[in-house]
Short mmCIF file of the C-alpha atoms (twelve columns), coordinates in Angstrom:
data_MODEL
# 
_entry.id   MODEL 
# 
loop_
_atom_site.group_PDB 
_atom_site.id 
_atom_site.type_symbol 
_atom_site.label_atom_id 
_atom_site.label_alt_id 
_atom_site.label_comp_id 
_atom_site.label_asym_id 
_atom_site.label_seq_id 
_atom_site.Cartn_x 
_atom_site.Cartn_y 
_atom_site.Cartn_z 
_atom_site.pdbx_PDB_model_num 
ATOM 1   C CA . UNK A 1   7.910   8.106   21.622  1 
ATOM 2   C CA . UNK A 2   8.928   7.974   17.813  1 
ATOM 3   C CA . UNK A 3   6.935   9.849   15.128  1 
ATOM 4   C CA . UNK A 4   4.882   7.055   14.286  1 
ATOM 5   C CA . UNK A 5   3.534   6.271   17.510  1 
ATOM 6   C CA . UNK A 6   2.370   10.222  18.122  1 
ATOM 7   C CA . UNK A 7   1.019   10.049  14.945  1 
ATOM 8   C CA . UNK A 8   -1.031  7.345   16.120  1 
ATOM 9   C CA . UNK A 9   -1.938  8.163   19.657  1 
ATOM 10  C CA . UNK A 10  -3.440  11.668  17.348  1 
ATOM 11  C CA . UNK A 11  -5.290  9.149   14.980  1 
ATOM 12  C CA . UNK A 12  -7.144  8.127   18.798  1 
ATOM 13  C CA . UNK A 13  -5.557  4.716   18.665  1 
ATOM 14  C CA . UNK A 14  -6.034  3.080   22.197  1 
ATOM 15  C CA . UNK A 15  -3.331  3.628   24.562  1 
ATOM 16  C CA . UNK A 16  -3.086  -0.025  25.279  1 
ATOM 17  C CA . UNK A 17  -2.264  -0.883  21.284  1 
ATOM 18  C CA . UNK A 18  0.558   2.013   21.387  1 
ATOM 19  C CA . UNK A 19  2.124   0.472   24.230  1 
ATOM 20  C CA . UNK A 20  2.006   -2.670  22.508  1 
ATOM 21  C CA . UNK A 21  3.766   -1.841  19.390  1 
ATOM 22  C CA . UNK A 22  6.452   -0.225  21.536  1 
ATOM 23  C CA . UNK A 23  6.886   -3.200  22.990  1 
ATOM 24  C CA . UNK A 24  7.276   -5.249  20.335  1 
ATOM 25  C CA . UNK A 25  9.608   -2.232  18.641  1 
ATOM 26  C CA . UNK A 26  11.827  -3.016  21.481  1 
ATOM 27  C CA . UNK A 27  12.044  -6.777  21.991  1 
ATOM 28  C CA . UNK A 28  12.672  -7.285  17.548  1 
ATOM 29  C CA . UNK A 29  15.470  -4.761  16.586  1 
ATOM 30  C CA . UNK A 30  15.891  -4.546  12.851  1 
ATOM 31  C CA . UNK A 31  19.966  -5.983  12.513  1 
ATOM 32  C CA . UNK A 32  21.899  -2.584  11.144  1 
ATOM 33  C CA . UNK A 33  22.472  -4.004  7.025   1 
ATOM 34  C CA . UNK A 34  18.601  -3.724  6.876   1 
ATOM 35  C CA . UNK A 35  17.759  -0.216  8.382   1 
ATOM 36  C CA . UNK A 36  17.677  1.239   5.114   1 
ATOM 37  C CA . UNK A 37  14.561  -1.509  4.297   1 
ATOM 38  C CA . UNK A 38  12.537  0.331   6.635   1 
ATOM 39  C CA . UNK A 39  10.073  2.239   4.680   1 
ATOM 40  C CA . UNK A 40  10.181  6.128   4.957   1 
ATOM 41  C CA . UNK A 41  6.434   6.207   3.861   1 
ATOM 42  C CA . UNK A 42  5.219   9.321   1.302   1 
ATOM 43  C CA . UNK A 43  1.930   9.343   2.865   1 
ATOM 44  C CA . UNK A 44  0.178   8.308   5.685   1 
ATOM 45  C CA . UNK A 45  -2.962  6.085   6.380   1 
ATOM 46  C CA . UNK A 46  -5.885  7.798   7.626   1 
ATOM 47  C CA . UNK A 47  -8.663  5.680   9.630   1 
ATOM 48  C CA . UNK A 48  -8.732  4.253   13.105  1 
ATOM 49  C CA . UNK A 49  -10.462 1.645   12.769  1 
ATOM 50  C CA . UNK A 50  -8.078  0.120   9.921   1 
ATOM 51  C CA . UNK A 51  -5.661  0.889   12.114  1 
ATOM 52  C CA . UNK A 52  -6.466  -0.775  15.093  1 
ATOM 53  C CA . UNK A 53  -7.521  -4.244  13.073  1 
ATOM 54  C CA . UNK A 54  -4.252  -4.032  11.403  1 
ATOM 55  C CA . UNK A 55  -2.136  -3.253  14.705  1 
ATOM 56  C CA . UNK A 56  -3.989  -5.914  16.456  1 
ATOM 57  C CA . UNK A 57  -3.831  -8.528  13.595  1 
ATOM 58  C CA . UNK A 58  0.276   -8.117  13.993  1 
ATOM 59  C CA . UNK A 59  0.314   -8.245  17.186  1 
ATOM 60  C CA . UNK A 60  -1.396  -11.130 17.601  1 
ATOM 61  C CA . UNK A 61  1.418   -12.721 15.016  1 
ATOM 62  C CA . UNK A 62  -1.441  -13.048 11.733  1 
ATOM 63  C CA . UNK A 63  -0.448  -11.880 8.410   1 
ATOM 64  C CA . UNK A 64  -2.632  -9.440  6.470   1 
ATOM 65  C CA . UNK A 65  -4.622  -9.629  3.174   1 
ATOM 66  C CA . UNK A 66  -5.728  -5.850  2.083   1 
ATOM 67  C CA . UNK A 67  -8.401  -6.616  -0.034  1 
ATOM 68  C CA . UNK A 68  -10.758 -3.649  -2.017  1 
ATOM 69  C CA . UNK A 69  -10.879 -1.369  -4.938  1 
ATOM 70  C CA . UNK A 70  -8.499  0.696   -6.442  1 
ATOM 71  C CA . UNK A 71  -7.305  3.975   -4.250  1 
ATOM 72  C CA . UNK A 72  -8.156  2.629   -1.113  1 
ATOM 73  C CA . UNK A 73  -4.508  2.898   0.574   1 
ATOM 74  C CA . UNK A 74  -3.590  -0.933  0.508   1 
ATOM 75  C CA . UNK A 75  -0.181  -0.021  -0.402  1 
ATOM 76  C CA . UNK A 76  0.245   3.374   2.043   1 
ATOM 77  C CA . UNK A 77  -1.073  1.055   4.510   1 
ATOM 78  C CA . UNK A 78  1.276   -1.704  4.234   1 
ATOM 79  C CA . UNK A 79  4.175   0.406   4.347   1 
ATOM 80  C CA . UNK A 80  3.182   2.693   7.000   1 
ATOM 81  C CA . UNK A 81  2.697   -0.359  9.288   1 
ATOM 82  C CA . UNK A 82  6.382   -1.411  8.444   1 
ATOM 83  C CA . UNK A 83  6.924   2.051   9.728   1 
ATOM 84  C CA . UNK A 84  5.240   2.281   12.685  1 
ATOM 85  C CA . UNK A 85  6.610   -1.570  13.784  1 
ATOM 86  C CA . UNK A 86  10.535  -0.476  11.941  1 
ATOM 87  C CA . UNK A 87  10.613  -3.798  10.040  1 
ATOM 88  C CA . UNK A 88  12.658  -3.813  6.597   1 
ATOM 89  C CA . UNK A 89  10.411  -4.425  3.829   1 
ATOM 90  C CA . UNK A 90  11.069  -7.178  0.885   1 
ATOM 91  C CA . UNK A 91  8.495   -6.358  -1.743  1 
ATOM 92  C CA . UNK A 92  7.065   -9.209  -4.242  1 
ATOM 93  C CA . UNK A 93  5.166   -7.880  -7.072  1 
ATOM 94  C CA . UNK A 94  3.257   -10.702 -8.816  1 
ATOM 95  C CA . UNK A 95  3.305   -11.386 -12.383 1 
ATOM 96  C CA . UNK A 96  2.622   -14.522 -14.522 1 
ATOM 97  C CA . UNK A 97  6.264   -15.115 -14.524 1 
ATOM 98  C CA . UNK A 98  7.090   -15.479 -10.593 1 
ATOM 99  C CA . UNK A 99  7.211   -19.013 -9.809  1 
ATOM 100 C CA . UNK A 100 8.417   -20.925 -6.524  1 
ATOM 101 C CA . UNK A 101 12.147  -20.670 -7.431  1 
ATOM 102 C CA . UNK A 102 11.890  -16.329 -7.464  1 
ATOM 103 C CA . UNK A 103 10.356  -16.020 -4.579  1 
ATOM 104 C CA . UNK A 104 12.371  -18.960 -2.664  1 
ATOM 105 C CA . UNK A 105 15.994  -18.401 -4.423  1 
ATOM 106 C CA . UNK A 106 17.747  -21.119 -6.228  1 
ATOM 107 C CA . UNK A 107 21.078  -22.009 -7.177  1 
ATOM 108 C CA . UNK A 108 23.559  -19.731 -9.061  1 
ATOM 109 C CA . UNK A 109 27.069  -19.643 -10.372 1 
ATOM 110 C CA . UNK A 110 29.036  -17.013 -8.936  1 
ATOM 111 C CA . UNK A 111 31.924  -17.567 -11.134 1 
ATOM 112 C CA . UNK A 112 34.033  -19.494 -9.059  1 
ATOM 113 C CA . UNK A 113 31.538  -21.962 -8.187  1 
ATOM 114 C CA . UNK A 114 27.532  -22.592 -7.336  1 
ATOM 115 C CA . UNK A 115 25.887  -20.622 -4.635  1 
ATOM 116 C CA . UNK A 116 22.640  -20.321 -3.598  1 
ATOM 117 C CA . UNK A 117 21.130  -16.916 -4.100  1 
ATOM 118 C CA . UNK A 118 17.776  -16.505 -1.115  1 
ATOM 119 C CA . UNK A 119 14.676  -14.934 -2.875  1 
ATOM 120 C CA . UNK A 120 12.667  -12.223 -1.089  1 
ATOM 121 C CA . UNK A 121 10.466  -14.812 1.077   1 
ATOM 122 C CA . UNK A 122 13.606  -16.689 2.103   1 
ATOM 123 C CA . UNK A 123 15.509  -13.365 3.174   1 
ATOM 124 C CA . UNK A 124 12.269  -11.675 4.783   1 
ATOM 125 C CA . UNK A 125 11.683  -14.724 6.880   1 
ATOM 126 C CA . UNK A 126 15.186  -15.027 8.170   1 
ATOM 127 C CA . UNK A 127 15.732  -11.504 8.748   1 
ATOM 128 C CA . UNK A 128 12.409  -10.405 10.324  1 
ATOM 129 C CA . UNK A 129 11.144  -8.274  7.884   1 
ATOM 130 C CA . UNK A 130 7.685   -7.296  6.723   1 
ATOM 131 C CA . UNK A 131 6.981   -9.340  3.048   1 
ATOM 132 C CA . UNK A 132 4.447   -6.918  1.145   1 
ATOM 133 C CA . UNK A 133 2.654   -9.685  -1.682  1 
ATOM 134 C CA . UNK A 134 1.487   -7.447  -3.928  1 
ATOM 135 C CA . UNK A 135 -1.460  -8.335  -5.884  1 
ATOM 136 C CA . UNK A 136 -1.711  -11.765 -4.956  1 
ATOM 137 C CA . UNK A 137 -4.219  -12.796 -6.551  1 
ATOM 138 C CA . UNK A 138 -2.920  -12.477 -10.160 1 
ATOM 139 C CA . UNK A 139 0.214   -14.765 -8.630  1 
ATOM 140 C CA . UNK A 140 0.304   -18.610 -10.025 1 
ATOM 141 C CA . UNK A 141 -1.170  -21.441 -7.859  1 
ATOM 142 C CA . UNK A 142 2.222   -23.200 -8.218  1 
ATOM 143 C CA . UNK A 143 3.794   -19.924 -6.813  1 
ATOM 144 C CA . UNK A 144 1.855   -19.786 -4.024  1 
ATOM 145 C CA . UNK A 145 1.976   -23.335 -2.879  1 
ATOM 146 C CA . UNK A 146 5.348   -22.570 -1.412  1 
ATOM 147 C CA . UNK A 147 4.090   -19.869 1.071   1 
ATOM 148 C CA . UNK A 148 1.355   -22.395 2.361   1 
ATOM 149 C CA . UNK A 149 4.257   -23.283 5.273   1 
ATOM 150 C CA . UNK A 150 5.529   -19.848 5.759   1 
ATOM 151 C CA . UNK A 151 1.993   -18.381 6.445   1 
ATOM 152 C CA . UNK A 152 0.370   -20.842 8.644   1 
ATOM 153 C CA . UNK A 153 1.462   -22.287 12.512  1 
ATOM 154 C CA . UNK A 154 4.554   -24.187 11.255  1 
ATOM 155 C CA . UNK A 155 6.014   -20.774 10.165  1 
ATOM 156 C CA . UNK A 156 9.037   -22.952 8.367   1 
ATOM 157 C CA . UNK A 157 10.555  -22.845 4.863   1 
ATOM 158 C CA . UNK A 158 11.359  -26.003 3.574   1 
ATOM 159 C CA . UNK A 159 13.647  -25.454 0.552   1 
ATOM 160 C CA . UNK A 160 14.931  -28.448 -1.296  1 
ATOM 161 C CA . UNK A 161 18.740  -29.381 -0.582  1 
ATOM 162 C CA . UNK A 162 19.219  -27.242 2.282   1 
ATOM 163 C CA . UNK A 163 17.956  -27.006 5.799   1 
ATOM 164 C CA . UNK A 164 14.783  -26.177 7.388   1 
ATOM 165 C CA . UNK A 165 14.406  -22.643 7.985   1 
ATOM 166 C CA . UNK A 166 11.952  -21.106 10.903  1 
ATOM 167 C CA . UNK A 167 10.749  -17.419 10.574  1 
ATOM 168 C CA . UNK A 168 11.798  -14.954 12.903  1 
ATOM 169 C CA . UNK A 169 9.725   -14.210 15.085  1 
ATOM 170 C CA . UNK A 170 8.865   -10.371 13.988  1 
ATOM 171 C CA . UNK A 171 8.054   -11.662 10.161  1 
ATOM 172 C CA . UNK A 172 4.575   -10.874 8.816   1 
ATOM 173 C CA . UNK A 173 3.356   -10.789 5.480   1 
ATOM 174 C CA . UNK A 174 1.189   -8.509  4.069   1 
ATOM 175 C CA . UNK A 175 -0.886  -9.151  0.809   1 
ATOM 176 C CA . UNK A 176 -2.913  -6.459  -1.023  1 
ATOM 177 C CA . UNK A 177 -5.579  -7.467  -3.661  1 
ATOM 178 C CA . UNK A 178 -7.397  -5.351  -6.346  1 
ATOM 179 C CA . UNK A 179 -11.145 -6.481  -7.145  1 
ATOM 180 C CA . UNK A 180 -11.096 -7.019  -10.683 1 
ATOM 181 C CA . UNK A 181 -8.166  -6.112  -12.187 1 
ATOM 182 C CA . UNK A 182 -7.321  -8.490  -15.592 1 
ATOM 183 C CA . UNK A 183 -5.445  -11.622 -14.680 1 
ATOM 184 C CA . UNK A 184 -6.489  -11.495 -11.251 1 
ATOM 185 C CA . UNK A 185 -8.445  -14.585 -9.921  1 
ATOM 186 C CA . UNK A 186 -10.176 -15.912 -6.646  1 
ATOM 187 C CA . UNK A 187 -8.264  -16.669 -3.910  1 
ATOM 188 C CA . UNK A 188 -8.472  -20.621 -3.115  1 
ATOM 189 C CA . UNK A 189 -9.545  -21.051 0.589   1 
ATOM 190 C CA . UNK A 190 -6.467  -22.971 1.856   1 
ATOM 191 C CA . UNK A 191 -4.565  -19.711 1.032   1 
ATOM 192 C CA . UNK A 192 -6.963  -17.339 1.989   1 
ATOM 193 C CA . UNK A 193 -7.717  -19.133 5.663   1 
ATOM 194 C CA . UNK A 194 -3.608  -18.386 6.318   1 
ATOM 195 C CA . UNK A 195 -4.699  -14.052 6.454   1 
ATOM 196 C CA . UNK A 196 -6.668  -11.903 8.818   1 
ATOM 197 C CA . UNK A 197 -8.015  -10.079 6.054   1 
ATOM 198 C CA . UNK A 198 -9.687  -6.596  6.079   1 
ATOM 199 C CA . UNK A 199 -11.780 -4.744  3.470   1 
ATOM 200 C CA . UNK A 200 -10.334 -1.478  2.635   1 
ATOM 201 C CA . UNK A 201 -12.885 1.079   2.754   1 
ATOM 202 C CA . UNK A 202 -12.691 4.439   -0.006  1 
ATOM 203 C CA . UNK A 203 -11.443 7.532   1.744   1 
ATOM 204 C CA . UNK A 204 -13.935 9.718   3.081   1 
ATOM 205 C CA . UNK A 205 -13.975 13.381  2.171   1 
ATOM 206 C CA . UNK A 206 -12.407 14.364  5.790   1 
ATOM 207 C CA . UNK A 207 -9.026  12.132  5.232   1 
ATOM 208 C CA . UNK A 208 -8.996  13.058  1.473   1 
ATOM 209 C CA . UNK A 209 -8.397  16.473  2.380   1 
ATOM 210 C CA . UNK A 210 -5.737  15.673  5.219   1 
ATOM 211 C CA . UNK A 211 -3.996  14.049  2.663   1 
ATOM 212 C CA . UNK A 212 -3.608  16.757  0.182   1 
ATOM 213 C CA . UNK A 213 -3.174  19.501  3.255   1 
ATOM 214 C CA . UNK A 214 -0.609  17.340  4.308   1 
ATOM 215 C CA . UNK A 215 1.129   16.914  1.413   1 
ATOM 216 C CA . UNK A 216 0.708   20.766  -0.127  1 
ATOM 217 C CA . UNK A 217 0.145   22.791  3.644   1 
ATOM 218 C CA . UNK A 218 -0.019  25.844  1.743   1 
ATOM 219 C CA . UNK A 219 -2.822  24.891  -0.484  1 
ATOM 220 C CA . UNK A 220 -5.782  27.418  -0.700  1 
ATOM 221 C CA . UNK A 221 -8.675  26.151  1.993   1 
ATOM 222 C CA . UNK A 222 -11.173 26.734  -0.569  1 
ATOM 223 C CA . UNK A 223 -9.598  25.053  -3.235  1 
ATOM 224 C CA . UNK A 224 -8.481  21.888  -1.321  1 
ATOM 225 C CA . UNK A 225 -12.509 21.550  -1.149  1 
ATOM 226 C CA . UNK A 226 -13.007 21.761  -4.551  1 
ATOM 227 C CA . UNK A 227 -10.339 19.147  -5.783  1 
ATOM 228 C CA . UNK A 228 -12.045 16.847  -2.542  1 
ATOM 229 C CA . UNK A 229 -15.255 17.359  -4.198  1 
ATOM 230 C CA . UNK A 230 -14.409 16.981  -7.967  1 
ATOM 231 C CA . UNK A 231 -12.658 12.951  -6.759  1 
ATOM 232 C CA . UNK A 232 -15.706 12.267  -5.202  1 
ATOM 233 C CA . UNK A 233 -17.695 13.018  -7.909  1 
ATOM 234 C CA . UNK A 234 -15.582 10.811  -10.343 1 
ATOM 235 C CA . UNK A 235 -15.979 7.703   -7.002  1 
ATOM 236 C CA . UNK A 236 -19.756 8.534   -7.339  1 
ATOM 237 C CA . UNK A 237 -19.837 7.862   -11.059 1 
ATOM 238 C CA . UNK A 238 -17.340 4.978   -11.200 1 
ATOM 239 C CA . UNK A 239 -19.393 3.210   -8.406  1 
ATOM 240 C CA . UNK A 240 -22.714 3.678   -10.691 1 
ATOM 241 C CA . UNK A 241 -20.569 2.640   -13.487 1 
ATOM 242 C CA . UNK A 242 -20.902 5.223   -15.499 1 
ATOM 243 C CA . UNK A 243 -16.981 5.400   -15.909 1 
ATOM 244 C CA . UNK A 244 -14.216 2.930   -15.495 1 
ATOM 245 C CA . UNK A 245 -12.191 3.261   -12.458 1 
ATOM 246 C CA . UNK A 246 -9.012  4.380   -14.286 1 
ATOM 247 C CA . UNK A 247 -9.636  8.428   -13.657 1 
ATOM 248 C CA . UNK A 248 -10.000 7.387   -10.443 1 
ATOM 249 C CA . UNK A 249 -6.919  8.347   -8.473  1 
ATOM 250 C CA . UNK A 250 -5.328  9.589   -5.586  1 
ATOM 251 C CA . UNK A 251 -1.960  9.725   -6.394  1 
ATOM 252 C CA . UNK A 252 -3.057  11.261  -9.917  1 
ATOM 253 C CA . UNK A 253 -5.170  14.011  -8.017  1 
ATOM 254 C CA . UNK A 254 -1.736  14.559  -5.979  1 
ATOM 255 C CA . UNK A 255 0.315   14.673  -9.254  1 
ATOM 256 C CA . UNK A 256 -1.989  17.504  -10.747 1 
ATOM 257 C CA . UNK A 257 -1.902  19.951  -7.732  1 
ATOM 258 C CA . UNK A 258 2.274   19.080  -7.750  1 
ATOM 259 C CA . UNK A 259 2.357   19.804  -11.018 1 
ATOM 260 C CA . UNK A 260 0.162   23.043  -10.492 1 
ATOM 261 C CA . UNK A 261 2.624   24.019  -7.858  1 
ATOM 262 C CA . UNK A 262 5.335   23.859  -10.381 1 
ATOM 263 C CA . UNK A 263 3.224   26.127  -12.620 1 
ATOM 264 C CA . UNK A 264 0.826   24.317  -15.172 1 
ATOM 265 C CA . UNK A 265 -2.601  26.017  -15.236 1 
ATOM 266 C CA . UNK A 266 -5.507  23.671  -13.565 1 
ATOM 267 C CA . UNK A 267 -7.059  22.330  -16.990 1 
ATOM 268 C CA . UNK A 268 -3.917  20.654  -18.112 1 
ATOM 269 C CA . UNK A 269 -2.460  19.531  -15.130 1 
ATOM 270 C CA . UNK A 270 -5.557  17.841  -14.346 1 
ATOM 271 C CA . UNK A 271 -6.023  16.007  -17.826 1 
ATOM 272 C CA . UNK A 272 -2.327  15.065  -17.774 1 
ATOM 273 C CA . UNK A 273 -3.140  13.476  -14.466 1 
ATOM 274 C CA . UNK A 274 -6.500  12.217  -14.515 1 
ATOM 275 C CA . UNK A 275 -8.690  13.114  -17.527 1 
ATOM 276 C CA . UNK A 276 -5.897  11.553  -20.100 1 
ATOM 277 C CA . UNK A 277 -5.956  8.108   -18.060 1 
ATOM 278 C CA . UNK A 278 -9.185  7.222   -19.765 1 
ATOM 279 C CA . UNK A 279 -8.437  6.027   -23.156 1 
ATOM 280 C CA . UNK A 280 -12.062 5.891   -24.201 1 
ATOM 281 C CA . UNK A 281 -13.298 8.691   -26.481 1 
ATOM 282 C CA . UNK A 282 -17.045 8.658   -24.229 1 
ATOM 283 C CA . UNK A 283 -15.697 8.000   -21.186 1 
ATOM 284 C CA . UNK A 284 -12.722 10.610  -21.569 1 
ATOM 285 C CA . UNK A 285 -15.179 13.404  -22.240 1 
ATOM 286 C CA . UNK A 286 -17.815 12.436  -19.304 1 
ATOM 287 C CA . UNK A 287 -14.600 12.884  -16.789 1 
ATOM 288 C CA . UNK A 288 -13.730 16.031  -18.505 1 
ATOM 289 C CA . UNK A 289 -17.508 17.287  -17.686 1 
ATOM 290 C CA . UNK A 290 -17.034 16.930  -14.345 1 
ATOM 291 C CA . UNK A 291 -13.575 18.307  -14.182 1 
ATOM 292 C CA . UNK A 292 -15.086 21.194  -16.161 1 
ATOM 293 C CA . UNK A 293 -18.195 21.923  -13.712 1 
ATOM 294 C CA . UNK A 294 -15.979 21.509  -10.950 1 
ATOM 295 C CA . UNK A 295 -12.332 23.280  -11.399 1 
ATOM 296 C CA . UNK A 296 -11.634 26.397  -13.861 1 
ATOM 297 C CA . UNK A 297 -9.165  25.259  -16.357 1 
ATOM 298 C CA . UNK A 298 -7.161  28.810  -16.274 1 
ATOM 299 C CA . UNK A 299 -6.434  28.631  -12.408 1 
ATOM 300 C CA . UNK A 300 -2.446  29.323  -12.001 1 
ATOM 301 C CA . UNK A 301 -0.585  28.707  -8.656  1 
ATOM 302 C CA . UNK A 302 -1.013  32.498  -7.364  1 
ATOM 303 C CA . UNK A 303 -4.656  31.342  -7.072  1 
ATOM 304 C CA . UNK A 304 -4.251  27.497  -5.748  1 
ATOM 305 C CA . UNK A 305 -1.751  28.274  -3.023  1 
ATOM 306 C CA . UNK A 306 -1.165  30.763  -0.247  1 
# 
């Protein structure tokens, strides 16, 4: 049993799902050119029951829309299921400027004569892989249009000039989607039907502090609480919307204890990190209140770690 799997049989996934997804490991080997696609994750996803919707939703061959507010894993989730299933990863980013043609391919000289060059959707269907859509919903309608036949029961890819292409059958698609972000927009429902989609809950205070144990193990017990406390505090006031969402951060709360660890005091690691995100004189000094009341700004690395 590979890493992965024990680290899910420990998260209490069912027996019965484990076994699946070794199945499934074994019957869809990743060809050897793409084995350095599959995603050595940073961090893991805590929560079982995200888990077990997402395991089951591939499985069952759907593709996946992560949908929720920002910091709620969509992104260590999506790569730690390409992971756990070792599928190569082709990542789309959307922007206003990815139309059918990027994501497809298209033709291209190669100096000798016109080739045509496969796009990430072309090259993750073919090969089996694991296409993460990030931030979907700030893509173009006319971008989309052209995954309406990759994501539903034809599972083709029709591309003008050439033939017919069926997905493998390991490919999945994963889409994450921020809640309003600028230039993000609604979903249209022909889209949205083609996705088993689950709503990414905020970390609790338990995984919170699994993360950061996991990531510094020699952390201070005591002090791991405090910085668990002090994000929570900045969720609690975002969700009343007394603040903007932009102090809060999980991978900005990880940057200020690594850069404690490296020997910046507590008060400017964690304004670098989180306080200095909000660009708004008010807003800026209600974080730093809570920062303040929270976490001494003179603690050094003797006193954070072990």
């Amino acid at each position: 049993m590979n890493n992965w799997l024990v680290f899910l049989k420990e998260e209490g996934i069912s027996s019965d799902i484990i076994k699946d997804v070794e199945d499934f490991n074994k019957e869809h080997e990743t060809p050897q050119i793409y084995t350095s696609r599959i995603p050595d994750p940073k961090y893991l996803y805590y929560g079982k029951d995200i888990w077990e919707k997402a395991l089951c939703s591939i499985l069952a061959g759907e593709n996946i829309l992560l949908s929720g507010p920002k910091a709620t894993g969509k992104n260590v989730l999506a790569q730690n299921l390409a992971a756990v299933f070792e599928r190569p990863v082709w990542d789309v980013s959307f922007h206003i400027n990815v139309d059918a043609s990027w994501l497809v391919g298209t033709d291209t000289f190669d100096g000798e004569k016109v080739v045509f060059r496969q796009g990430p959707v072309l090259e993750c269907a073919i090969n089996g892989g694991f296409g993460v859509l990030d931030e979907i919903n700030m893509a173009r309608n006319e971008a989309l249009a052209v995954l309406h036949s990759v994501l539903d029961f034809r599972r083709v890819l029709d591309v003008p000039g050439y033939e017919r292409t069926s997905l493998n059958d390991a490919t999945r698609f994963i889409a994450t989607m921020n809640y309003g972000y600028a230039g993000t927009r609604d979903l249209n429902e022909a889209l949205c039907s083609r996705f088993a989609v689950i709503d990414m809950p905020v970390i609790n205070e338990e995984d919170l502090k699994r993360l950061i144990i996991r990531e510094y193990p020699d952390i201070k017990t005591d002090i791991c609480d405090q910085f668990v406390r002090l994000y929570k505090e900045i969720e609690k006031k975002a969700e009343s919307a007394e603040i903007t969402e932009r102090a809060l951060d999980i991978r900005g709360l990880l940057g200020a204890i690594g850069l404690m660890k490296k020997g910046i005091k507590s008060g400017p690691a964690i304004s670098m990190c989180i306080v200095n995100k909000t660009f708004d004189s008010y807003e800026r000094k209600l974080v730093s209140d809570v920062v303040d009341a929270r976490i001494p700004a003179d603690l050094d690395r003797e006193v954070i770690f072990a």
